[in-house]
GROMACS .gro file of C-alpha atoms in nm:
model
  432
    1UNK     CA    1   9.499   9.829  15.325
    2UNK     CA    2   9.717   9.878  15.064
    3UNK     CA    3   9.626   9.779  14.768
    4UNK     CA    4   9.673  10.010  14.442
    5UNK     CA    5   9.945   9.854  14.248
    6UNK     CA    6   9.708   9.498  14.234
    7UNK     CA    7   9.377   9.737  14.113
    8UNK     CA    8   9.586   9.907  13.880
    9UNK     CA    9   9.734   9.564  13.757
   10UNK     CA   10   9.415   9.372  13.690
   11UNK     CA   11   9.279   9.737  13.546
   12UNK     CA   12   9.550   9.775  13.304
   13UNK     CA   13   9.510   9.418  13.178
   14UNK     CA   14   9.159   9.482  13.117
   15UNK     CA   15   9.199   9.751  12.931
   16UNK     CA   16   9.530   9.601  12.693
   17UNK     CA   17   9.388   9.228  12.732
   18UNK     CA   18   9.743   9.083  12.835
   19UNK     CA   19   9.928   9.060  13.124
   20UNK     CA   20  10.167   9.312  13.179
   21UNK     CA   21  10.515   9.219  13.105
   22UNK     CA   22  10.690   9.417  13.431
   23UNK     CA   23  10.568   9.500  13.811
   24UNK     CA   24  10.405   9.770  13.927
   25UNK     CA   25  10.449   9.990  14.213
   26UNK     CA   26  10.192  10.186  14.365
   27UNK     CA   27  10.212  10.571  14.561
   28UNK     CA   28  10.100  10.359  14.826
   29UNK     CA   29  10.403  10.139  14.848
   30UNK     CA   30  10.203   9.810  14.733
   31UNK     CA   31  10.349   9.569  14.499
   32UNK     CA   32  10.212   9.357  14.192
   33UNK     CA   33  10.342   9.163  13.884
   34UNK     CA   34  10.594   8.940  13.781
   35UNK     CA   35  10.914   8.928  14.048
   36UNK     CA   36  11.279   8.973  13.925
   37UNK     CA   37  11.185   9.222  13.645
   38UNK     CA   38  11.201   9.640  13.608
   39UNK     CA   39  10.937   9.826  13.810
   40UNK     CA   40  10.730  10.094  13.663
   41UNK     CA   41  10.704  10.298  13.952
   42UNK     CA   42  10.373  10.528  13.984
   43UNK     CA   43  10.437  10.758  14.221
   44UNK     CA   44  10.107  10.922  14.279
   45UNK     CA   45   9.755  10.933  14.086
   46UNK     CA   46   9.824  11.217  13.863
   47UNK     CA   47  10.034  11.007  13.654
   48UNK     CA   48   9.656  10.768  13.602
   49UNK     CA   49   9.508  11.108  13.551
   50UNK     CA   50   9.742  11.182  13.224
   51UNK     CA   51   9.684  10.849  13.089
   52UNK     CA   52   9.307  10.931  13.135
   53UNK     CA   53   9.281  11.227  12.935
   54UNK     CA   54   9.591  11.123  12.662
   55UNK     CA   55   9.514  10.755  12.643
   56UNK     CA   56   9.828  10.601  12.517
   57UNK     CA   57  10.203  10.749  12.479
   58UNK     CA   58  10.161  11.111  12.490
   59UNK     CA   59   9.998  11.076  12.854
   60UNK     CA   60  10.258  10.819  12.922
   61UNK     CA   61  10.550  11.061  12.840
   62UNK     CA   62  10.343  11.351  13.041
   63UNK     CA   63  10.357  11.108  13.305
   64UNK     CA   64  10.696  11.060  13.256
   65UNK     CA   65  10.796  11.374  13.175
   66UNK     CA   66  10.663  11.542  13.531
   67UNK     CA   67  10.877  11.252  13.735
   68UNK     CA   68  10.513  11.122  13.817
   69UNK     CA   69  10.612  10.753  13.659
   70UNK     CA   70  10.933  10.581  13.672
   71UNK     CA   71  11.147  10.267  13.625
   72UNK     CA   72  11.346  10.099  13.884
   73UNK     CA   73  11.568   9.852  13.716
   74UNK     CA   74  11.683   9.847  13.366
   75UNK     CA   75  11.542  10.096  13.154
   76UNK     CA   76  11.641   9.937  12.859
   77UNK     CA   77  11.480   9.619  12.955
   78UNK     CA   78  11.151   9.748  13.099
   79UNK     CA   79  11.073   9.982  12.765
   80UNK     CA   80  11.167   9.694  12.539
   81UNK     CA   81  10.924   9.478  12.724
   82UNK     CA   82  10.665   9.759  12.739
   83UNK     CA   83  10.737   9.919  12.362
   84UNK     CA   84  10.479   9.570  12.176
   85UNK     CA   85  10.197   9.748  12.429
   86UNK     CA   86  10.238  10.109  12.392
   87UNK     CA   87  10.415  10.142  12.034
   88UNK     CA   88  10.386   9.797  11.827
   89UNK     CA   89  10.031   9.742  11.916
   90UNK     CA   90   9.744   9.824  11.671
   91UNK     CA   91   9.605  10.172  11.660
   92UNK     CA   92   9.303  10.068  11.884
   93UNK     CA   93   9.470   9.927  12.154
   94UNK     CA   94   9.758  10.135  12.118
   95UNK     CA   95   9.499  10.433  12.224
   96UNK     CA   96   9.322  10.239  12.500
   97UNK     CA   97   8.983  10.340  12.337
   98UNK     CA   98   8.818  10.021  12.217
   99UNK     CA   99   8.435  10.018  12.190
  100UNK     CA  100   8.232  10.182  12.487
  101UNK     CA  101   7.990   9.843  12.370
  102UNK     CA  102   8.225   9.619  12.559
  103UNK     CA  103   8.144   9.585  12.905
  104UNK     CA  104   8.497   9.458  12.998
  105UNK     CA  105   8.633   9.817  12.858
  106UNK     CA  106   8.408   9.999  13.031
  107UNK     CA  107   8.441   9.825  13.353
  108UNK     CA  108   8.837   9.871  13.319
  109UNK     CA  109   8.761  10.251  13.267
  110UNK     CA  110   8.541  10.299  13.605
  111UNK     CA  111   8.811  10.114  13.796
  112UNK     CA  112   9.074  10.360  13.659
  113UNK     CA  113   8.837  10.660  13.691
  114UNK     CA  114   8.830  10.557  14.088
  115UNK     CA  115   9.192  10.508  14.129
  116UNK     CA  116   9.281  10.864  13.945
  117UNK     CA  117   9.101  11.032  14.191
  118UNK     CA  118   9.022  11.371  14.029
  119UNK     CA  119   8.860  11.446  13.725
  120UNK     CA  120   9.064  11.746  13.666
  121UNK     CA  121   9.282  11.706  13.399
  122UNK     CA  122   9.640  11.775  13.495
  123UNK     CA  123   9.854  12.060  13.312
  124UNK     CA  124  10.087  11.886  13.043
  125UNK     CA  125  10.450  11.973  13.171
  126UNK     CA  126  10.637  12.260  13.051
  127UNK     CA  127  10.881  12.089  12.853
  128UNK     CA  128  10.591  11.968  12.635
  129UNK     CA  129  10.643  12.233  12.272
  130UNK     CA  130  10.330  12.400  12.179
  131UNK     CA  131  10.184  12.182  11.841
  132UNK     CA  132  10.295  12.353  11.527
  133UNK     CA  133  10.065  12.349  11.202
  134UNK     CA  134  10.192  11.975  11.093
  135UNK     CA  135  10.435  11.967  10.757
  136UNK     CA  136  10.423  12.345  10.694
  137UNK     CA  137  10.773  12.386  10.767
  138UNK     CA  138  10.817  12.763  10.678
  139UNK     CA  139  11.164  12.958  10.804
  140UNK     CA  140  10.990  13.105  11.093
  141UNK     CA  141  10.853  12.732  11.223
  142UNK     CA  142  11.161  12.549  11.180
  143UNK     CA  143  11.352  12.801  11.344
  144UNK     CA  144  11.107  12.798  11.655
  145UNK     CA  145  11.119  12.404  11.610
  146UNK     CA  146  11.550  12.380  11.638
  147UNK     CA  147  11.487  12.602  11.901
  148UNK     CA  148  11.308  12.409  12.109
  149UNK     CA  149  11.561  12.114  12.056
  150UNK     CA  150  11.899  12.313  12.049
  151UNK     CA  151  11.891  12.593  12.236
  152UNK     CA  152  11.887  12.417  12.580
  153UNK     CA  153  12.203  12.501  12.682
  154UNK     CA  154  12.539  12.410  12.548
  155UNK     CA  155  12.663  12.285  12.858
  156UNK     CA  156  12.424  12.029  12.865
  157UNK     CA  157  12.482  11.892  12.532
  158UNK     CA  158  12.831  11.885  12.618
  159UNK     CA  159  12.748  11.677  12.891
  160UNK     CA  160  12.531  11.413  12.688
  161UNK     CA  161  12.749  11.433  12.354
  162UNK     CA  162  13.069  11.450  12.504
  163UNK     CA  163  13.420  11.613  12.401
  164UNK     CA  164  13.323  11.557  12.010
  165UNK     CA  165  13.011  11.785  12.025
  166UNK     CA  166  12.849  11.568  11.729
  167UNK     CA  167  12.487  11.489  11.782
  168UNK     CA  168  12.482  11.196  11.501
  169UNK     CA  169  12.521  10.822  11.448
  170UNK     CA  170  12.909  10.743  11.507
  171UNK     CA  171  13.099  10.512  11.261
  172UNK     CA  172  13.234  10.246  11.532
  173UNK     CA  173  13.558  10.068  11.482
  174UNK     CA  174  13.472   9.789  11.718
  175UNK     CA  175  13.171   9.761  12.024
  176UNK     CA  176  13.252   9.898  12.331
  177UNK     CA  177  13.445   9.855  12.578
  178UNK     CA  178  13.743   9.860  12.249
  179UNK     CA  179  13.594  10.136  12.085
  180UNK     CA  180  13.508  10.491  12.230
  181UNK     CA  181  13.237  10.736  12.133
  182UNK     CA  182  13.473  10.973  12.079
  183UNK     CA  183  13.708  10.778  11.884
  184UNK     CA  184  13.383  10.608  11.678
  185UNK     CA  185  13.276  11.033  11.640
  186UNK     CA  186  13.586  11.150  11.471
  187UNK     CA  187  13.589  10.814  11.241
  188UNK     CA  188  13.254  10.912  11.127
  189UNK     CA  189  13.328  11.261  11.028
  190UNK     CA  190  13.625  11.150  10.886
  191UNK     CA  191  13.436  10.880  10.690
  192UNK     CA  192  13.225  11.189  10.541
  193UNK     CA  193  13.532  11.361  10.423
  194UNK     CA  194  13.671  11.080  10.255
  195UNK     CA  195  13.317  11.027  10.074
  196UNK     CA  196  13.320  11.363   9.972
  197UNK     CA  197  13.668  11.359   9.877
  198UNK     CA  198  13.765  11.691  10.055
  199UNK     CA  199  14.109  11.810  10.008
  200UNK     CA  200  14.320  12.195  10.021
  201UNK     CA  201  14.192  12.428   9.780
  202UNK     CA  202  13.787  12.269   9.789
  203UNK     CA  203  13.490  12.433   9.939
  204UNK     CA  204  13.226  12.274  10.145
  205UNK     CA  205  12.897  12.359  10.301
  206UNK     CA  206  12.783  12.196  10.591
  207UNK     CA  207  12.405  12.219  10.632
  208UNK     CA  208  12.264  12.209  11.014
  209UNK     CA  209  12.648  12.277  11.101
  210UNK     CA  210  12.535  12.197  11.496
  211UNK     CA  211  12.832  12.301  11.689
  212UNK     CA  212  13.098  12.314  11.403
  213UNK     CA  213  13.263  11.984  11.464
  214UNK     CA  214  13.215  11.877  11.103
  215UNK     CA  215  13.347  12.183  11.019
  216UNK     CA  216  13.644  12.199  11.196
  217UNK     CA  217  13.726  11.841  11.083
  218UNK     CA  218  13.714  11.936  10.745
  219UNK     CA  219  13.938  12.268  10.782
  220UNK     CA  220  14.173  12.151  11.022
  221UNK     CA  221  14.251  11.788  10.870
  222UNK     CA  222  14.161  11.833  10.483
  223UNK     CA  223  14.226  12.184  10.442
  224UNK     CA  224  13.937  12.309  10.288
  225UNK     CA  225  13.709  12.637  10.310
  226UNK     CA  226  13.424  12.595  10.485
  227UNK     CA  227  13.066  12.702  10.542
  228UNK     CA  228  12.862  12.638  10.828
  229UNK     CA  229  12.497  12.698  10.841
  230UNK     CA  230  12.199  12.627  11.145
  231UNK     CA  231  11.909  12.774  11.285
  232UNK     CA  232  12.051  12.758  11.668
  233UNK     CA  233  12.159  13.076  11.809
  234UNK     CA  234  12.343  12.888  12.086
  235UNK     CA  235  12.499  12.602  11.814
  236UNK     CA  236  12.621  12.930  11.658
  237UNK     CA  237  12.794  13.079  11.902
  238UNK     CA  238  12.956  12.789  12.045
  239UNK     CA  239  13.120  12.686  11.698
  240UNK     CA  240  13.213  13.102  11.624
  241UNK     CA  241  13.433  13.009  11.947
  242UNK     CA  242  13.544  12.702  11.869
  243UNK     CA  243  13.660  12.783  11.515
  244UNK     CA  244  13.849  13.071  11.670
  245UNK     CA  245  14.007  12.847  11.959
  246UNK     CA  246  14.137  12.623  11.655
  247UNK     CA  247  14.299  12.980  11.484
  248UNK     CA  248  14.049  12.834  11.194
  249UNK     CA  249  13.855  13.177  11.169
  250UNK     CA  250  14.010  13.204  10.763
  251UNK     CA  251  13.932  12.909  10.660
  252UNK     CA  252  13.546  12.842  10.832
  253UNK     CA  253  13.264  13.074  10.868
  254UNK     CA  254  12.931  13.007  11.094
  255UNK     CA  255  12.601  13.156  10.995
  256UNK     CA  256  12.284  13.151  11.167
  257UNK     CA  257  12.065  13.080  10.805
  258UNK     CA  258  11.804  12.860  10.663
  259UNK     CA  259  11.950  12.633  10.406
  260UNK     CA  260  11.713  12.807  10.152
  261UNK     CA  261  11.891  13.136  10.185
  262UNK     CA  262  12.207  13.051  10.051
  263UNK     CA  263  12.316  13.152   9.759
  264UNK     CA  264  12.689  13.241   9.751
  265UNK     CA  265  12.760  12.885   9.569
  266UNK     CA  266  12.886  12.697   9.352
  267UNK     CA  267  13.012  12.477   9.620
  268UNK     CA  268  13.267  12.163   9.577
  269UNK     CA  269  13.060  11.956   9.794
  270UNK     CA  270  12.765  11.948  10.060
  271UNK     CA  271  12.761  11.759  10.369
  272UNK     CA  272  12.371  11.711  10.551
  273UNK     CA  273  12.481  11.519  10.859
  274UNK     CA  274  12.138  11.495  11.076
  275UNK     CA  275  11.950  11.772  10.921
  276UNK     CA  276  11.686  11.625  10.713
  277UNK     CA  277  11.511  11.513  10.956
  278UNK     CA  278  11.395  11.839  10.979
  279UNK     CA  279  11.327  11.930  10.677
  280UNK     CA  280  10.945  11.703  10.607
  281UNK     CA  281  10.797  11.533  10.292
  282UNK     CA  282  10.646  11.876  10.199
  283UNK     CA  283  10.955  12.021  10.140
  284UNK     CA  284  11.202  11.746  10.071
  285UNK     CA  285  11.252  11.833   9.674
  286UNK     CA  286  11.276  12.181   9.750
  287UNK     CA  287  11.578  12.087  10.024
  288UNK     CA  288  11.690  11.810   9.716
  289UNK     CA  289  11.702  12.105   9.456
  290UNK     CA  290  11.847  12.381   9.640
  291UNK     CA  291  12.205  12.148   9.743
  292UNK     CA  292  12.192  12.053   9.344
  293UNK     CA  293  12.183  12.409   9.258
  294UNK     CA  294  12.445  12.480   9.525
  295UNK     CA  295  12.676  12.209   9.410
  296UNK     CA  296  12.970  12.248   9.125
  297UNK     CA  297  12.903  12.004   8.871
  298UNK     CA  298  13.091  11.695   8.919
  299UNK     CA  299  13.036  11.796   9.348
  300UNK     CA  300  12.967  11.561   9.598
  301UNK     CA  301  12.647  11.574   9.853
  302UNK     CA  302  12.678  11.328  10.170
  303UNK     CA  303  12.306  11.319  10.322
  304UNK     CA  304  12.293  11.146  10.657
  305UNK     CA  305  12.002  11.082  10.758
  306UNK     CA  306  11.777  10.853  11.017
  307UNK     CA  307  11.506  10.659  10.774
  308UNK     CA  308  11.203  10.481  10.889
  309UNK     CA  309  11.032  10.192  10.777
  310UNK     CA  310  10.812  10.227  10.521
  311UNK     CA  311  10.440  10.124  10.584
  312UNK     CA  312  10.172   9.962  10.308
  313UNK     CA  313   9.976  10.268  10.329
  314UNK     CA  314  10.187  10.591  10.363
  315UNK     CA  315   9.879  10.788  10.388
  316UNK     CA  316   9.855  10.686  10.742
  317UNK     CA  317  10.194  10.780  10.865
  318UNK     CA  318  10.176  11.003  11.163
  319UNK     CA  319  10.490  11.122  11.348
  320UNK     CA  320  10.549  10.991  11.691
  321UNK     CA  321  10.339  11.159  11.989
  322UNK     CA  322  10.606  11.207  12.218
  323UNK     CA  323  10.900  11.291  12.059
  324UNK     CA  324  10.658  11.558  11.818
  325UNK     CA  325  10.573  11.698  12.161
  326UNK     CA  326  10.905  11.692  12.366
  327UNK     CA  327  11.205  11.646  12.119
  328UNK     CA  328  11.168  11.749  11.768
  329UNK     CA  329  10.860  11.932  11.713
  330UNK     CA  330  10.750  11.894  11.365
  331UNK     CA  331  11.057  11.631  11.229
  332UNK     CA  332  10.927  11.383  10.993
  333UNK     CA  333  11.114  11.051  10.924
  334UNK     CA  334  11.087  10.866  10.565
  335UNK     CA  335  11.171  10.565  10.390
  336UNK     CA  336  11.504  10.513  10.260
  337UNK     CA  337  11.366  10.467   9.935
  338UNK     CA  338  11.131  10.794   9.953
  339UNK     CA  339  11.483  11.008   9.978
  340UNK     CA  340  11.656  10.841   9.684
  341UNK     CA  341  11.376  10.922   9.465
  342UNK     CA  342  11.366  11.270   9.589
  343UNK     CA  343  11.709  11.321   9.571
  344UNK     CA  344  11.694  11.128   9.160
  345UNK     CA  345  11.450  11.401   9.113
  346UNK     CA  346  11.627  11.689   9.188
  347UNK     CA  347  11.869  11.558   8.953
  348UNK     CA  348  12.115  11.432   9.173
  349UNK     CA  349  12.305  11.096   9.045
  350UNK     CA  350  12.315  10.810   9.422
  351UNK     CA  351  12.631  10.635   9.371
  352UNK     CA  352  12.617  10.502   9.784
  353UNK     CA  353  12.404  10.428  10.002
  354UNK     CA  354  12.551  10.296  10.338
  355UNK     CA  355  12.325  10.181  10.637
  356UNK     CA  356  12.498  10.265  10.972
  357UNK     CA  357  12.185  10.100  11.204
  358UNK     CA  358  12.372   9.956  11.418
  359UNK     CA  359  12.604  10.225  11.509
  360UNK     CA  360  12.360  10.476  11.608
  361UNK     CA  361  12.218  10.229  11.868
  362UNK     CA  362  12.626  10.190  12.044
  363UNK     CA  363  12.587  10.572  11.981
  364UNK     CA  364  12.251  10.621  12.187
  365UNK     CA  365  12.363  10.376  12.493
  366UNK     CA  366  12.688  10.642  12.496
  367UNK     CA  367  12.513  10.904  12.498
  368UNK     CA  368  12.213  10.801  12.806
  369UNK     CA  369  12.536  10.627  12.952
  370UNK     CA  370  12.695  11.042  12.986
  371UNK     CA  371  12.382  11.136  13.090
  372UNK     CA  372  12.297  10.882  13.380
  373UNK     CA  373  12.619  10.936  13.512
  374UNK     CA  374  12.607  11.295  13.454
  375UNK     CA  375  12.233  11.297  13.639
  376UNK     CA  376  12.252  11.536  13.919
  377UNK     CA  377  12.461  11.805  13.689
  378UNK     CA  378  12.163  11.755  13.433
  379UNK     CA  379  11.933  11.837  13.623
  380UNK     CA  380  12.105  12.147  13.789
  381UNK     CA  381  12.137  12.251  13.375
  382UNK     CA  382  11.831  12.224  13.210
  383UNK     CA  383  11.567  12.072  13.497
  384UNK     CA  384  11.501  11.718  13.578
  385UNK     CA  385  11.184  11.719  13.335
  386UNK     CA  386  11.418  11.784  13.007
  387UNK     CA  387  11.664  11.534  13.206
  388UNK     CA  388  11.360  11.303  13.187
  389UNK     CA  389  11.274  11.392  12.840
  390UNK     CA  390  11.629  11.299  12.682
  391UNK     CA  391  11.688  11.013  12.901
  392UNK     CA  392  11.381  10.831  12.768
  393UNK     CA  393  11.411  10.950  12.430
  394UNK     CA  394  11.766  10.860  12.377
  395UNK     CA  395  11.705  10.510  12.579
  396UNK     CA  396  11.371  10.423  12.358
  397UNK     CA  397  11.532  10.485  12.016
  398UNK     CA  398  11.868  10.313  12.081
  399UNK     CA  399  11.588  10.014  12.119
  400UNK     CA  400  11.370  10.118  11.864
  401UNK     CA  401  11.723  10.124  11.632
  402UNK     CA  402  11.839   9.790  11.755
  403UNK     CA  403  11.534   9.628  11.664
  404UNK     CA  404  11.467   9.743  11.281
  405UNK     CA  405  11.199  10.002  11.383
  406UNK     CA  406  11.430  10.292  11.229
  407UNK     CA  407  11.728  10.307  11.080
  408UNK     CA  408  11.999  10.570  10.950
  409UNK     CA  409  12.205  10.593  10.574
  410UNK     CA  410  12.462  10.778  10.416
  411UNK     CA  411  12.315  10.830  10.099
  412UNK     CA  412  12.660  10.985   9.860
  413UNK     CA  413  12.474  11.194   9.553
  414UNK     CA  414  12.664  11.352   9.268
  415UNK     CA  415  12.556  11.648   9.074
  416UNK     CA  416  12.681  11.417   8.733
  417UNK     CA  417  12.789  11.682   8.468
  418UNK     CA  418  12.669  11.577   8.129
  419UNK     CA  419  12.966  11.430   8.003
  420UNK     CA  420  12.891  11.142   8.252
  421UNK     CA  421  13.228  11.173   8.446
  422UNK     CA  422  13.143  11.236   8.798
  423UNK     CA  423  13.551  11.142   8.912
  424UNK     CA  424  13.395  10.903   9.165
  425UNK     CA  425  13.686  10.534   9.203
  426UNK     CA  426  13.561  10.227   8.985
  427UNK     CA  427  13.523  10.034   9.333
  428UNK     CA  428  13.410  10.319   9.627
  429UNK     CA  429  13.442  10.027   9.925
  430UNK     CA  430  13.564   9.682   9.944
  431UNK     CA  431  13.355   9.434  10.131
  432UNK     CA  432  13.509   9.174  10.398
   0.00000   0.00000   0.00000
C-alpha cells in the first residue's frame, strides 16, 4: 500500500506542531494535504535523509539543491506559505530539535528515521561552497567567495539578467506588463548618474564593476572617464569586450582588483552598486574610509546596497544557511541604519537615502521569469543543481523583499570639504 506522503504528513506536523500549509507527494506516488494548493514533491528518501542530518533549511536546500524535493504549482505561493515554518519560526522549531524530553518529538523522529531508510548521511551536493572562516574577509577569501558566485559562466547570467547585464535592483517606471526590465535597468543606472552628477571632463570609479554596464552608461551617455574594478575573472573579461565593442576603450578601463588596492585617486565620484554586500561588518569602515580617501573633496559616493532588518539583539545575527552555502559565501547584510553610521564615521556627509524595496522584488520575478523560460538552456550551461540553486534563491528573496524581510537603499554620501559647500541642489527630489 501506498502510503508515504500521509506518514510523512502526520510526521512533519509532529515535529513543527501545525498543519502543513501545502500537499505532499510521496516517491511512492501517494498523496496528502490540503487539495487545490502547490505540491512539495519528495521524490525519493534521500531528500528525508538531508533533513535528518541538517534539520532545518540547509538540509532543505540540499534537498533541493540535488532535484531530490520539488514544487509543482506556484513556487511563489508554496515558499510564501512554507517561509513562517522554515524561516519566520523561532530558532527551536526553526531547527526541528526541540527537547529529546518530549515524547511527541521523539516519536516524530523514529517515524522519520523509518521512512529515510538509511542512516548514511547523504553527500551535500556539489554546488554547496566549502564554509569560509565567518567575517574574515581577507583579499584572498573574497576573491574565492565572488568566485563562487560570478564565475559561472557569462552565458548564463546573460540568460537570467538579460540584454542589460546588471545584476541589481532596477528603478521601475511603472509594474509590468508597462514597464520592462530592461527599460527599468537603464533608468536605474541612469538614476545613479544623475545622483552623482556625472558629466564630460569627471572621473568615476565603479566598485564591483560586474560586467561594465554601469560603466559604459556613464562613458557613453555622460562622458566621463571611468574605472572599473571586481574580483571576477569572467565579469572582467566580458566588460574588456564590451567596452571595446562600444569603441569606449579611452574613456573606461576594467581591472581585476580589490577595492583596497586602489590608489590612483582622487576620484570625482564613486559608485558601489551591489558590492557591499560583500564587504561584512568587520570591514565595513575600512570599505567606508578607503572611497572617502578616494573621493575629491566636494565628490559624490552612491552606495547601493540590500539592508536587512535590524534585530533587538544584533549579537545574534547569523547569515542565512542556504544562501551562505550556495549563493554568496560569506556576504553579510546590515541595517540601514548600521551603514549610515559607518559611512558618518568615515567622514562621509548622507545627504539621500532612497529605499527602492519594491523594485528589487519586480526585479527578482524578471529575472526567475528569464530563467524558467530559459530552463532547459540553464541547465545545458551551468547544471540543473546551480539551475536549482538560482531559481529558489531568486524566487525566495523576491518574497522575502515583498514582505519587509529585507530591503535595498541608495544611500548618496559626500566627502563635504570644510567650507561646507558640497554643490549638492537646495531640493535633490520632489515628492508626488
Amino acid at each position: 500500500m501506498a502510503d508515504a506522503a500521509p506518514r510523512l504528513k502526520g510526521i512533519l506536523e509532529q515535529l513543527i506542531g501545525t498543519p502543513l500549509p501545502v500537499r505532499v507527494r510521496a516517491w511512492d506516488g501517494s498523496e496528502a494535504g490540503p487539495p487545490d494548493t502547490p505540491t512539495l514533491v519528495v521524490r525519493n528518501r534521500r531528500a528525508l535523509r538531508h533533513l535528518l542530518w541538517k534539520p532545518g533549511e540547509l538540509g532543505l536546500a540540499r534537498a533541493w539543491v540535488a532535484g531530490d524535493l520539488a514544487v509543482e504549482g506556484d513556487l511563489y505561493t508554496a515558499l510564501d506559505r512554507l517561509s513562517g515554518l522554515i524561516w519566520e519560526r523561532d530558532e527551536e522549531t526553526r531547527t526541528l530539535t526541540r527537547s529529546l524530553r518530549d515524547p511527541g518529538f521523539r516519536s516524530a523522529v523514529r517515524g522519520l528515521l523509518a521512512l529515510a531508510g538509511s542512516p548514511l548521511p547523504p553527500a551535500p551536493p556539489p554546488e554547496e561552497a566549502r564554509r569560509l572562516r565567518r567575517g574574515l574577509h581577507t583579499r584572498h577569501s573574497d576573491r574565492r567567495a565572488i568566485s563562487h558566485h560570478y564565475d559561472v559562466g557569462n552565458d548564463f547570467y546573460e540568460l537570467v539578467l538579460g540584454p542589460s547585464m546588471v545584476y541589481s535592483c532596477a528603478y521601475w517606471p511603472a509594474p509590468p506588463p508597462r514597464g520592462t526590465l530592461e527599460q527599468a535597468q537603464h533608468d536605474k543606472l541612469e538614476l545613479v548618474a544623475r545622483k552623482l552628477a556625472l558629466e564630460p571632463g569627471r572621473r568615476l570609479l565603479d566598485v564591483g564593476c560586474g560586467w561594465g554596464s554601469m560603466a559604459v552608461h556613464a562613458a557613453r551617455d555622460h562622458g566621463v572617464d571611468v574605472v572599473g574594478v571586481t574580483l571576477s575573472q569572467e565579469q572582467a573579461a566580458y566588460a574588456r569586450k564590451r567596452v571595446a565593442d562600444e569603441g569606449l576603450t579611452d574613456r573606461i578601463e576594467i581591472r581585476v582588483q580589490d577595492y583596497r588596492d586602489v590608489t590612483d585617486g582622487p576620484y570625482d565620484a564613486i559608485s558601489s552598486i551591489g558590492m557591499a554586500e560583500h564587504v561584512g561588518s568587520r570591514r565595513y569602515l575600512e570599505y567606508a574610509t578607503a572611497l572617502h580617501r578616494l573621493l575629491k573633496p566636494g565628490g559624490r559616493l552612491l552606495n547601493h546596497q540590500i539592508a536587512r532588518r535590524p534585530q533587538r539583539d544584533e549579537t545574534t545575527y547569523r547569515v542565512d544557511d542556504f544562501i551562505d552555502a550556495y549563493v554568496f559565501p560569506d556576504g553579510e547584510l546590515a541595517p540601514l541604519g548600521s551603514t549610515v553610521t559607518l559611512l558618518e564615521r568615515a567622514g562621509f556627509e548622507v545627504r539621500d537615502v532612497e529605499s527602492i524595496r519594491e523594485h528589487y522584488a519586480l526585479t527578482l520575478r524578471g529575472w526567475v521569469a528569464n530563467l524558467e523560460s530559459g530552463w532547459s538552456r540553464a541547465v545545458a550551461l551551468t547544471g540543473p543543481g546551480r539551475a536549482r540553486v538560482w531559481q529558489l534563491y531568486m524566487a525566495a528573496s523576491a518574497l522575502a523583499f515583498e514582505r519587509n524581510r529585507i530591503g535595498v537603499n541608495q544611500v548618496l554620501a559626500v566627502r563635504t570639504p570644510e567650507s561646507g559647500a558640497c554643490a549638492l541642489p537646495l531640493r535633490s527630489r520632489t515628492w508626488n
